[in-house]
JSON list of C-alpha atoms and ligand atoms in Angstrom, two decimals:
[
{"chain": "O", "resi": 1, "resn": "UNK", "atom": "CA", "xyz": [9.53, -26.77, -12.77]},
{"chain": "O", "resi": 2, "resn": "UNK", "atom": "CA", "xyz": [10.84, -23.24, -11.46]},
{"chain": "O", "resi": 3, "resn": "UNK", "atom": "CA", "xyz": [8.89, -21.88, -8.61]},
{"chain": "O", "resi": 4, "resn": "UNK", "atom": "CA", "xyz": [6.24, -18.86, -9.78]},
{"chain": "O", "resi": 5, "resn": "UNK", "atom": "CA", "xyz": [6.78, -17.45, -6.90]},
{"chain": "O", "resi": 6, "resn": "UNK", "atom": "CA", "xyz": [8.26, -17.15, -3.83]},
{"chain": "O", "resi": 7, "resn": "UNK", "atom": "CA", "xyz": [8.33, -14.92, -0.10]},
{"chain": "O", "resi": 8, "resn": "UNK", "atom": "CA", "xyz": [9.75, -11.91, -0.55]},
{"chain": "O", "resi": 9, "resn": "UNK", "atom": "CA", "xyz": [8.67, -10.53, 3.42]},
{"chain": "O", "resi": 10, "resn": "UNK", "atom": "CA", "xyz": [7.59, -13.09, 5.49]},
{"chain": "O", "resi": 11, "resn": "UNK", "atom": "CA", "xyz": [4.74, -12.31, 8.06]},
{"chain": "O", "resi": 12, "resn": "UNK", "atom": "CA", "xyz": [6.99, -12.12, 11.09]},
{"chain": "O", "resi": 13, "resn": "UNK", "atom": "CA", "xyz": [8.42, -9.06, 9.25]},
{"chain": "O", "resi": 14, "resn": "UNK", "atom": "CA", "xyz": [5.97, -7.28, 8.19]},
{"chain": "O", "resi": 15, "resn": "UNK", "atom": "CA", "xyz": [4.69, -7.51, 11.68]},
{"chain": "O", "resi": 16, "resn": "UNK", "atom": "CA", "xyz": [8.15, -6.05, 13.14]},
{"chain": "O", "resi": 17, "resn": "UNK", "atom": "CA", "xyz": [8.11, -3.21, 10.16]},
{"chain": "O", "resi": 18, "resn": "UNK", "atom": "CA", "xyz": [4.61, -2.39, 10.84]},
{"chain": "O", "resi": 19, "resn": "UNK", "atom": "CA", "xyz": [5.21, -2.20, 14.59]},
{"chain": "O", "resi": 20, "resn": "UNK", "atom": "CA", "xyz": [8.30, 0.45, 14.11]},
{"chain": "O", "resi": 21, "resn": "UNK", "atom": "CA", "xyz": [6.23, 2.50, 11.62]},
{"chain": "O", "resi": 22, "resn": "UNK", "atom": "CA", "xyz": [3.53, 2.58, 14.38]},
{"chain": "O", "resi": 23, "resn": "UNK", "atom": "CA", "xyz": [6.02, 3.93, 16.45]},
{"chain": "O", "resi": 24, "resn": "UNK", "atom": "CA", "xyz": [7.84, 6.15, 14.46]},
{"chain": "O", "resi": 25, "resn": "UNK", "atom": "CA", "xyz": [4.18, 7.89, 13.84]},
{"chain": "O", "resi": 26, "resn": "UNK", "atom": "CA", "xyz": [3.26, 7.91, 17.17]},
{"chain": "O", "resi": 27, "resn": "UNK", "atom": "CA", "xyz": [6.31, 9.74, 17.93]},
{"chain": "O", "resi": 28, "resn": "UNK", "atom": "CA", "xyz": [5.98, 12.07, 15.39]},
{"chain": "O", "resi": 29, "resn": "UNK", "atom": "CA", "xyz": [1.81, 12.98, 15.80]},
{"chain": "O", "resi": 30, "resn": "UNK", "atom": "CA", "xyz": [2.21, 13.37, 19.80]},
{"chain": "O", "resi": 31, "resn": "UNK", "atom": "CA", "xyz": [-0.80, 16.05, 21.18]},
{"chain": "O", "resi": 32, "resn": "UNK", "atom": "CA", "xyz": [-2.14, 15.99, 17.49]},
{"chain": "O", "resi": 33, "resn": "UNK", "atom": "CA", "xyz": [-5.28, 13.17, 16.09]},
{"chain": "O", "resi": 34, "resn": "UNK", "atom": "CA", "xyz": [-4.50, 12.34, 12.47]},
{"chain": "O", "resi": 35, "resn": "UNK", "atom": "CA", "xyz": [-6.44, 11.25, 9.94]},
{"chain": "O", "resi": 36, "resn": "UNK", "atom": "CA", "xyz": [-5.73, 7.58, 8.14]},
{"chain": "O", "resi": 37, "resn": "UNK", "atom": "CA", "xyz": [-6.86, 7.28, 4.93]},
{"chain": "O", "resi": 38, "resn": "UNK", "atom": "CA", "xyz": [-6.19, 4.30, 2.94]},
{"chain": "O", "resi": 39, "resn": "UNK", "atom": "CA", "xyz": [-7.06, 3.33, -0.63]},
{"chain": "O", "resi": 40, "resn": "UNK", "atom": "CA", "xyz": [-9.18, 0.19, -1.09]},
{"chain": "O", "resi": 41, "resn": "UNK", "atom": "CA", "xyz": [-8.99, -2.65, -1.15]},
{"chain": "O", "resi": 42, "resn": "UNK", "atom": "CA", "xyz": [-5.14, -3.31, -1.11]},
{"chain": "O", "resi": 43, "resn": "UNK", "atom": "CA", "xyz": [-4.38, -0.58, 1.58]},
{"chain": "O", "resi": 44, "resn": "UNK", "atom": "CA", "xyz": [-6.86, -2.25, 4.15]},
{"chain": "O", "resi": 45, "resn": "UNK", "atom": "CA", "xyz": [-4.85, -4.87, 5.83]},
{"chain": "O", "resi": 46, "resn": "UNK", "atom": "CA", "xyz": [-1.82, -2.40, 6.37]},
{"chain": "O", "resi": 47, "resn": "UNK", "atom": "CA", "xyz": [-3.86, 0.24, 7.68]},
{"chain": "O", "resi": 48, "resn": "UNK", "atom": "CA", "xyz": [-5.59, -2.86, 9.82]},
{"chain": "O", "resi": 49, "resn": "UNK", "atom": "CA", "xyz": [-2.18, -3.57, 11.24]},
{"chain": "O", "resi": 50, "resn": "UNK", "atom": "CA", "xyz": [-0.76, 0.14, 11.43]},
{"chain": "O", "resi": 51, "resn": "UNK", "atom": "CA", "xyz": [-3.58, 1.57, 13.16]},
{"chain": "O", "resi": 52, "resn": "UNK", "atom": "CA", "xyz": [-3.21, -0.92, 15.75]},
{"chain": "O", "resi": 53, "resn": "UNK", "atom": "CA", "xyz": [0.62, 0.05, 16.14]},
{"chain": "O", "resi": 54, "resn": "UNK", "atom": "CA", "xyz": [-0.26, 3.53, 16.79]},
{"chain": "O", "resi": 55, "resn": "UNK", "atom": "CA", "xyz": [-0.94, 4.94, 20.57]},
{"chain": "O", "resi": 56, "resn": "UNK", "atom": "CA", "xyz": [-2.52, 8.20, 19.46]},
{"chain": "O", "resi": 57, "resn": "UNK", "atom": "CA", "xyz": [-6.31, 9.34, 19.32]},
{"chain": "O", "resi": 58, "resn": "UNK", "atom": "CA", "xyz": [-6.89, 9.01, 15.44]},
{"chain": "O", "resi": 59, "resn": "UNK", "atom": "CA", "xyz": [-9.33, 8.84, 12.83]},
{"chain": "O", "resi": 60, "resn": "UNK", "atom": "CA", "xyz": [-9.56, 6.28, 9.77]},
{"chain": "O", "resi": 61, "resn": "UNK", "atom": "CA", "xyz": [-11.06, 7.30, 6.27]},
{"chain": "O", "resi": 62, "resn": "UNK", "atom": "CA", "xyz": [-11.15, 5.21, 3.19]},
{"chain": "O", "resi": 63, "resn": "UNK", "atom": "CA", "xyz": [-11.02, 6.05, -0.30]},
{"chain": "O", "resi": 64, "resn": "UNK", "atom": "CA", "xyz": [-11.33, 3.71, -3.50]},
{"chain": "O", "resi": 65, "resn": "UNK", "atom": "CA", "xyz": [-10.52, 4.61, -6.95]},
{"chain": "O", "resi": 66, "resn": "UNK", "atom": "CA", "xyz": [-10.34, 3.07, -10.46]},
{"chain": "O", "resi": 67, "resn": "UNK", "atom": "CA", "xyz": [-7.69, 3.38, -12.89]},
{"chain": "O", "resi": 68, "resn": "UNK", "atom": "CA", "xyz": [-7.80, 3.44, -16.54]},
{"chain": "O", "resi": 69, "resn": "UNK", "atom": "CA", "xyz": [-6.09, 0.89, -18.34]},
{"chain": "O", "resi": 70, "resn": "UNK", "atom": "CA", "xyz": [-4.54, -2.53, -17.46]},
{"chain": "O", "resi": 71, "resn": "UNK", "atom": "CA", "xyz": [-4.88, -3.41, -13.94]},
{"chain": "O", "resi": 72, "resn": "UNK", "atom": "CA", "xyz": [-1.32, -4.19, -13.47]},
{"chain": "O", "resi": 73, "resn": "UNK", "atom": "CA", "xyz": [0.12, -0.86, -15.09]},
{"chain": "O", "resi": 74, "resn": "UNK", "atom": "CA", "xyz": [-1.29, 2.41, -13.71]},
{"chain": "O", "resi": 75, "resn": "UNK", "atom": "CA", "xyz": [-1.57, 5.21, -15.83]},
{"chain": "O", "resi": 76, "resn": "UNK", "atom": "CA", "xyz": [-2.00, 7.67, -13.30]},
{"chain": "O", "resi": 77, "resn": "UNK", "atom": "CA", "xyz": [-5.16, 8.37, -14.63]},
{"chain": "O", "resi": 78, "resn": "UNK", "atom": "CA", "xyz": [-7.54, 8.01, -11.30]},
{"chain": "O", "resi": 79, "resn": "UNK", "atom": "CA", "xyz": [-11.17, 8.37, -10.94]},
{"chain": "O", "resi": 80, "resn": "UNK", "atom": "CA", "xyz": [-12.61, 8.87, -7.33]},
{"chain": "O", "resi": 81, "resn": "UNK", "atom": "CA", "xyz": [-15.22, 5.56, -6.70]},
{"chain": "O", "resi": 82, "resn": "UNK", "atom": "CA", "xyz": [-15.35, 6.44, -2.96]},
{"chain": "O", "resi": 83, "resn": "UNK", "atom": "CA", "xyz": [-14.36, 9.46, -1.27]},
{"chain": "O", "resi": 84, "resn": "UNK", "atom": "CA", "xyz": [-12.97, 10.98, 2.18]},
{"chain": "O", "resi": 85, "resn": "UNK", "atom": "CA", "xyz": [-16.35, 11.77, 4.29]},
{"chain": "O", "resi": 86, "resn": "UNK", "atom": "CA", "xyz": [-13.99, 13.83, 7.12]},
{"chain": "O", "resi": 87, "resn": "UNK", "atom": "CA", "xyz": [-13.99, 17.17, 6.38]},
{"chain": "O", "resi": 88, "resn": "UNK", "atom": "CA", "xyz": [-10.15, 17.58, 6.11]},
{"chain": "O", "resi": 89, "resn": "UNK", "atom": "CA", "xyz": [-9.86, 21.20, 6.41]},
{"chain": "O", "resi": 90, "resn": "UNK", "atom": "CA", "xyz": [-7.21, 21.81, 9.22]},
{"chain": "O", "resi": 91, "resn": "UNK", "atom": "CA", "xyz": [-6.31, 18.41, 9.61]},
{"chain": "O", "resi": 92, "resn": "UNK", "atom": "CA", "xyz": [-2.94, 16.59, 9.78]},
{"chain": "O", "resi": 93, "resn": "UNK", "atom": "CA", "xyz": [-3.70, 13.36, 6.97]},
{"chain": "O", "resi": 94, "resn": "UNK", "atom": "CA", "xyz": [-1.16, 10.28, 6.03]},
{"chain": "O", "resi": 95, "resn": "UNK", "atom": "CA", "xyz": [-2.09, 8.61, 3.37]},
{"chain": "O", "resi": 96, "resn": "UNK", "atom": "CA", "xyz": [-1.44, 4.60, 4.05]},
{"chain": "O", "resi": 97, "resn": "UNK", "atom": "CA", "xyz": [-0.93, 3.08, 0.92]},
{"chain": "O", "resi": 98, "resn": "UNK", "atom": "CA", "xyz": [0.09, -1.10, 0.16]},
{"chain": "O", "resi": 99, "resn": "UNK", "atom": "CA", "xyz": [2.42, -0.03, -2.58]},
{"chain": "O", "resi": 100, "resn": "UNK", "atom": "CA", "xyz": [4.39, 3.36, -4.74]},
{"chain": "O", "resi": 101, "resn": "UNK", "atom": "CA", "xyz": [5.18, 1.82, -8.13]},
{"chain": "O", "resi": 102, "resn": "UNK", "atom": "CA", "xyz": [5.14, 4.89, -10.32]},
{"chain": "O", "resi": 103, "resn": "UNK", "atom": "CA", "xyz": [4.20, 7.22, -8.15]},
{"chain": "O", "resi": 104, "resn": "UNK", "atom": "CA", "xyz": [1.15, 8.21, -10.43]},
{"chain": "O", "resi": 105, "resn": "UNK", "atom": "CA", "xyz": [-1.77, 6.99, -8.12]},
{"chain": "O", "resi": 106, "resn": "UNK", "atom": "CA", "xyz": [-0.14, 8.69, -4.71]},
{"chain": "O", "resi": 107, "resn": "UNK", "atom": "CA", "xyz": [1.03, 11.79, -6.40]},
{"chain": "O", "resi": 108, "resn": "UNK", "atom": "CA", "xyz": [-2.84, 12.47, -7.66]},
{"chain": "O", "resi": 109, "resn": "UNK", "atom": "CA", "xyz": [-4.18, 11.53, -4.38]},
{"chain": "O", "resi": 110, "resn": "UNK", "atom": "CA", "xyz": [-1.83, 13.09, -2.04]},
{"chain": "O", "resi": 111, "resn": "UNK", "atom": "CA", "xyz": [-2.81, 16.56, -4.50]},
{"chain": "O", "resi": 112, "resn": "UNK", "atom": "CA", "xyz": [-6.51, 15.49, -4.05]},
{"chain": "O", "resi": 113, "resn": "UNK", "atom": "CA", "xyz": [-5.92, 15.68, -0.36]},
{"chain": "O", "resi": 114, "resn": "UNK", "atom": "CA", "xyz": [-4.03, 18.73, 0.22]},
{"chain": "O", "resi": 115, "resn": "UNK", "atom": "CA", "xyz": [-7.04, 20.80, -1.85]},
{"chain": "O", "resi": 116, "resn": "UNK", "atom": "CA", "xyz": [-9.21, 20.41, 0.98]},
{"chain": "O", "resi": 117, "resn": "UNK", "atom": "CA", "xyz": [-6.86, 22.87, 3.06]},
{"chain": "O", "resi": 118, "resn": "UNK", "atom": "CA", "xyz": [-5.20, 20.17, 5.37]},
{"chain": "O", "resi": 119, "resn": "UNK", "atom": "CA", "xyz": [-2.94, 21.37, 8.05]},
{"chain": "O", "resi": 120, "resn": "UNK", "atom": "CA", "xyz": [-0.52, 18.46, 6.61]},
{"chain": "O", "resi": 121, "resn": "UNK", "atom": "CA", "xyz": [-0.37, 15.33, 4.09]},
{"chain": "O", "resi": 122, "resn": "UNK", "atom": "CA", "xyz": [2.07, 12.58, 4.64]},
{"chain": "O", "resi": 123, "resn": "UNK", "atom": "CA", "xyz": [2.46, 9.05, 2.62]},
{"chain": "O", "resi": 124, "resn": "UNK", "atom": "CA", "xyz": [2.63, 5.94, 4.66]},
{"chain": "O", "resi": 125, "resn": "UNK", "atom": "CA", "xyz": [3.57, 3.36, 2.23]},
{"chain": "O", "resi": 126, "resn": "UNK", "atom": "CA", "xyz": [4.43, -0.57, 3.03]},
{"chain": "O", "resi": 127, "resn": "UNK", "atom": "CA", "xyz": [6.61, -1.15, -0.17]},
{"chain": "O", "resi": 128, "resn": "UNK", "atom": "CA", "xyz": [8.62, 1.69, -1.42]},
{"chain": "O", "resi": 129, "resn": "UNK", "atom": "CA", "xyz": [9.12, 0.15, -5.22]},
{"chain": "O", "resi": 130, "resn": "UNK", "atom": "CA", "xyz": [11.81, 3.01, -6.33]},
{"chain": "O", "resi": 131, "resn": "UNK", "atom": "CA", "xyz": [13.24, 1.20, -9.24]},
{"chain": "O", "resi": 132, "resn": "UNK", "atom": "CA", "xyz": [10.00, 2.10, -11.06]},
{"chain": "O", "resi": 133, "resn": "UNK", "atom": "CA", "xyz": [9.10, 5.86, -10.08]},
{"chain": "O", "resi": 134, "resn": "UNK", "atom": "CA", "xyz": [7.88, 8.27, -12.72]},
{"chain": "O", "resi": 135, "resn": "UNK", "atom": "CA", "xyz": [7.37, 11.38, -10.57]},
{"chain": "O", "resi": 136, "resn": "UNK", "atom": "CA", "xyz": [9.51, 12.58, -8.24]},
{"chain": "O", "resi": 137, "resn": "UNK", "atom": "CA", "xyz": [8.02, 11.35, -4.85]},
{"chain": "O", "resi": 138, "resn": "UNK", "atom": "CA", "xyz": [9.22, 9.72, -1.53]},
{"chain": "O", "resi": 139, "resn": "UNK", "atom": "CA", "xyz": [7.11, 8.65, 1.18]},
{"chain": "O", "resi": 140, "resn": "UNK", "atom": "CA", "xyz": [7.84, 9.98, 4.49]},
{"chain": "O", "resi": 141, "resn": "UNK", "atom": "CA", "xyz": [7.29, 6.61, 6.20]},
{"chain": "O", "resi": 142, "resn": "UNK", "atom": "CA", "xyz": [7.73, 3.84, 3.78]},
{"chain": "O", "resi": 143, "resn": "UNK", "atom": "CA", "xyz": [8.36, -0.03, 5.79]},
{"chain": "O", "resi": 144, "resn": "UNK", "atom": "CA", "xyz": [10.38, -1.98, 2.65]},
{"chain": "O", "resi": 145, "resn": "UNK", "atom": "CA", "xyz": [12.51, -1.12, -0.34]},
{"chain": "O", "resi": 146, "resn": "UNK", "atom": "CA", "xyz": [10.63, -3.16, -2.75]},
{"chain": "O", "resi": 147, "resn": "UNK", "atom": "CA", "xyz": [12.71, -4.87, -6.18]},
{"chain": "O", "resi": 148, "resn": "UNK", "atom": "CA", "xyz": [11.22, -4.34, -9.43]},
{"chain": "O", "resi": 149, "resn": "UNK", "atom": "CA", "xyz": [8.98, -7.29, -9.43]},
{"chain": "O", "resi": 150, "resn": "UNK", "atom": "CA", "xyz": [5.46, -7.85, -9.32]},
{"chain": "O", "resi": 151, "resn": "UNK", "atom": "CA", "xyz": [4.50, -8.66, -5.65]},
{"chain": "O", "resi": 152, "resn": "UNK", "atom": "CA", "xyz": [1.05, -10.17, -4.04]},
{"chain": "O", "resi": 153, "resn": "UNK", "atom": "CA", "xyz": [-0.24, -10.71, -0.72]},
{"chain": "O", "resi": 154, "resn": "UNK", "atom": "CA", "xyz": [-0.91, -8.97, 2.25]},
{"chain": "O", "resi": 155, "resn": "UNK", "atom": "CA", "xyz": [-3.40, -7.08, 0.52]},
{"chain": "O", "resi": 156, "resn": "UNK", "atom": "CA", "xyz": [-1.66, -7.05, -3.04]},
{"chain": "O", "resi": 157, "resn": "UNK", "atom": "CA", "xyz": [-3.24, -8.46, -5.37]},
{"chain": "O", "resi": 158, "resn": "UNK", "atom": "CA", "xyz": [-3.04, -10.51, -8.93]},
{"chain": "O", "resi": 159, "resn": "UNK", "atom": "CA", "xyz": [-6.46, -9.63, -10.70]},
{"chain": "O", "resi": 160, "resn": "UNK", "atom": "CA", "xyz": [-7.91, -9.60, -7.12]},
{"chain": "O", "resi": 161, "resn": "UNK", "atom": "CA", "xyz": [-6.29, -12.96, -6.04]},
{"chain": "O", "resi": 162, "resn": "UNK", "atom": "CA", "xyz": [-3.63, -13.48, -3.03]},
{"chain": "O", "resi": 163, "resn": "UNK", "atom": "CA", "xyz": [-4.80, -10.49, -1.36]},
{"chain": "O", "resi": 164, "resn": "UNK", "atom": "CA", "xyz": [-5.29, -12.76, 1.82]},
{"chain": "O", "resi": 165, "resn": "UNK", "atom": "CA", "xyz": [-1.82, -13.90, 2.03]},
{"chain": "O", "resi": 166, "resn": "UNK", "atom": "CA", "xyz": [-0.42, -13.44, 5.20]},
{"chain": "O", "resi": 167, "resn": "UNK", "atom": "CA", "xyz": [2.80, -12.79, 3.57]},
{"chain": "O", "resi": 168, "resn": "UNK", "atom": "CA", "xyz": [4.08, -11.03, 0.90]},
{"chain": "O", "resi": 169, "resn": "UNK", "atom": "CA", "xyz": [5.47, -13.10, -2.15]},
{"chain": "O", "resi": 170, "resn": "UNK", "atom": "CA", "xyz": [7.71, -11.94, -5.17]},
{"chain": "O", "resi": 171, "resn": "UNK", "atom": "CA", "xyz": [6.48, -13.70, -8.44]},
{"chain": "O", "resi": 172, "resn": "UNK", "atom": "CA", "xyz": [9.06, -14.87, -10.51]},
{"chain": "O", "resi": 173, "resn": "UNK", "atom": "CA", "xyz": [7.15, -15.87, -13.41]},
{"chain": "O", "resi": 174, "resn": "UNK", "atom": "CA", "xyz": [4.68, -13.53, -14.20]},
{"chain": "O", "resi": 175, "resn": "UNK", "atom": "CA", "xyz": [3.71, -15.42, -17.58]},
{"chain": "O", "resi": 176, "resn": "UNK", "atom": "CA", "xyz": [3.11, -18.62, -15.73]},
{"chain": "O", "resi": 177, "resn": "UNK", "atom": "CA", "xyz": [0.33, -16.18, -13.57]},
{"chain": "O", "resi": 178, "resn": "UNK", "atom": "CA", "xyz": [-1.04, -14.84, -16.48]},
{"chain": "O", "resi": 179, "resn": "UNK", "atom": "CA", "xyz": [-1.86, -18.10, -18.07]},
{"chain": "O", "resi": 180, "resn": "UNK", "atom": "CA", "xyz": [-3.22, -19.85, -15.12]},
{"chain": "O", "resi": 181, "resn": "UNK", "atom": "CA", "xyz": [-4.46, -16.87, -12.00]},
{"chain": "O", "resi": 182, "resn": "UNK", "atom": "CA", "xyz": [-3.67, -19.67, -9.66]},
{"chain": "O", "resi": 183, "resn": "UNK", "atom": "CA", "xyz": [-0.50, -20.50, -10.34]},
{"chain": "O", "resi": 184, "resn": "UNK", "atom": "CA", "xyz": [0.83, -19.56, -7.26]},
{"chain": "O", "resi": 185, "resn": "UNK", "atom": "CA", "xyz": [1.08, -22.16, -4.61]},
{"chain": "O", "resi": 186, "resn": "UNK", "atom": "CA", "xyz": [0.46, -21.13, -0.86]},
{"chain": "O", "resi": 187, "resn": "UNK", "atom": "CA", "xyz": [3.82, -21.35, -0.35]},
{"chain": "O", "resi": 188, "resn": "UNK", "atom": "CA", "xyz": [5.09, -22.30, 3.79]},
{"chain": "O", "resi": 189, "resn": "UNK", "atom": "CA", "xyz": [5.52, -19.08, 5.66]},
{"chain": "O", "resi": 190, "resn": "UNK", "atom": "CA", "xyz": [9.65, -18.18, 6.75]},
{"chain": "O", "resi": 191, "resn": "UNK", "atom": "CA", "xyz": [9.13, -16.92, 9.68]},
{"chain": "L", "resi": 1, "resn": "IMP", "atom": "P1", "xyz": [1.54, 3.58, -9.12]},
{"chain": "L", "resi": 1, "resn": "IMP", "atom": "O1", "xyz": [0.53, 4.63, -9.50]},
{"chain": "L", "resi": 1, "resn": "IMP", "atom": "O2", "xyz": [2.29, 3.09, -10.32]},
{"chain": "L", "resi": 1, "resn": "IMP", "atom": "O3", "xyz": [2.47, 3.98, -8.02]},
{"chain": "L", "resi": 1, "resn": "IMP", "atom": "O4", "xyz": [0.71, 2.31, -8.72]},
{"chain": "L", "resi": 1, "resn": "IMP", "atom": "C1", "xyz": [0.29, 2.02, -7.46]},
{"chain": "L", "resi": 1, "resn": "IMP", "atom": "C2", "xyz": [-0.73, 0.92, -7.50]},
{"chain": "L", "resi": 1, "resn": "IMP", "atom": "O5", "xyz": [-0.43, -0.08, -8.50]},
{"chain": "L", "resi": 1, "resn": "IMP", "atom": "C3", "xyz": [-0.75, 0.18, -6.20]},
{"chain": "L", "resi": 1, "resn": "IMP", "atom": "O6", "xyz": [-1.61, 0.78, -5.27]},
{"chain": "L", "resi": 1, "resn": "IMP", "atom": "C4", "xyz": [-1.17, -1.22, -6.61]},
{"chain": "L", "resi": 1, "resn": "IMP", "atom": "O7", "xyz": [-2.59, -1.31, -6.66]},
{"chain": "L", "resi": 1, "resn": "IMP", "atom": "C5", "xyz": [-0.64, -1.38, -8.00]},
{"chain": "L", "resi": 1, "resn": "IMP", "atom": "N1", "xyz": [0.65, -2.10, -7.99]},
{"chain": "L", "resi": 1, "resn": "IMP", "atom": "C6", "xyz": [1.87, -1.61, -8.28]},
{"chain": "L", "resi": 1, "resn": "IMP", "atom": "N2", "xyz": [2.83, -2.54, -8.19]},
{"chain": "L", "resi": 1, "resn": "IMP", "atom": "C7", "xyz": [2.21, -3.68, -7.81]},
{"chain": "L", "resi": 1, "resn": "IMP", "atom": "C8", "xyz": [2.67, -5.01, -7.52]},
{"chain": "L", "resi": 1, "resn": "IMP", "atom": "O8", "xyz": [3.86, -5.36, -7.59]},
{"chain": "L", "resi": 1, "resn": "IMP", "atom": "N3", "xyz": [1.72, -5.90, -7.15]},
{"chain": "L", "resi": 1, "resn": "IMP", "atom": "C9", "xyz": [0.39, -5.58, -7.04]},
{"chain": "L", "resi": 1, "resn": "IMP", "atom": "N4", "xyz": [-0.08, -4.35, -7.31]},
{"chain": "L", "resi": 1, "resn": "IMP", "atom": "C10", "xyz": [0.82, -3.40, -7.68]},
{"chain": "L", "resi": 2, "resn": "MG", "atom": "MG1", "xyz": [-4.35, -4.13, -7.95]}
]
């Protein structure tokens, strides 16, 4: 039987990417405190791991929104569950996100963000899934070129399973998922 699924970035690499993206913004937010604001719940465990990576004076904010429409395909039509509580005005922002597929979701929040008169916006993103993009959009800091496939783990998720999974897995056989949620053996880490 063919695999469903298999790593795609092991959690030894994530943890080097995420380390040089802590850097990199470090370097480039010297004498300023940014604001982190992630998008629940599949942006927490990168911001978890970023934040840690960066040797600045910061803030973290959290936002979570729903989309219309199947889970697995945005629409770019976004409703606002939970919302900054910073008042933004002035500040410099990145916006960590897990994932730019379409660009639909970031492009509406990272417009959300600059009408509150931010000194800057930036997107952070972990998996830069080009292949796929609707709207003209590039994060500034983005850790992987992603293939167009559907990926889980590390705080992606398959109707809200595999978020936990240390690593981040490329499923081959989406239908197999669909018919059975989980399909998708815990599959040994390559570290
Ligand atoms: P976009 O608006 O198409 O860029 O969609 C971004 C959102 O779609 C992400 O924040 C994820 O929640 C979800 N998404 C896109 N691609 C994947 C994937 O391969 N696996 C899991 N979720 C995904
Ligand atoms: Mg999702």
């Amino acid at each position: 039987m063919a695999e469903v699924g298999r790593v795609l970035f092991g959690r030894e690499d994530v943890r080097r990417r995420v380390a040089e993206l802590g850097r990199t913004i470090t370097g480039d937010y010297v004498g300023r405190e940014p604001v982190l604001v992630t998008v629940l719940k599949g942006g927490a465990m990168f911001l978890a791991d970023l934040v840690r990576q960066i040797d600045l004076p910061l803030e973290l904010s959290f936002m979570a929104i729903s989309r219309y429409g199947d889970a697995e395909e945005s629409l770019g039509r976004v409703q606002i569950l939970l919302d900054v509580e910073i008042d933004l005005a002035g500040r410099d922002v990145v916006l960590v996100e897990d994932i730019v597929d379409t660009g639909l979701t970031s492009r509406y929040l990272l417009s959300a963000l600059r009408a509150r008169g931010t000194a800057s916006v930036e997107l952070c993103a972990l998996l830069d899934k080009t292949a796929r993009r609707i709207v003209p959009l590039a994060p500034r800091y983005a850790g992987f070129e992603c293939p167009d496939a559907f990926v889980v783990g590390y705080g992606l998720d398959f109707r809200e399973r595999y978020r936990n999974l240390p690593d981040i897995l490329q499923v081959d056989d989406v239908d197999a998922l669909r018919a059975d949620p989980d399909a998708l053996e815990p599959v040994s880490p390559a570290v």
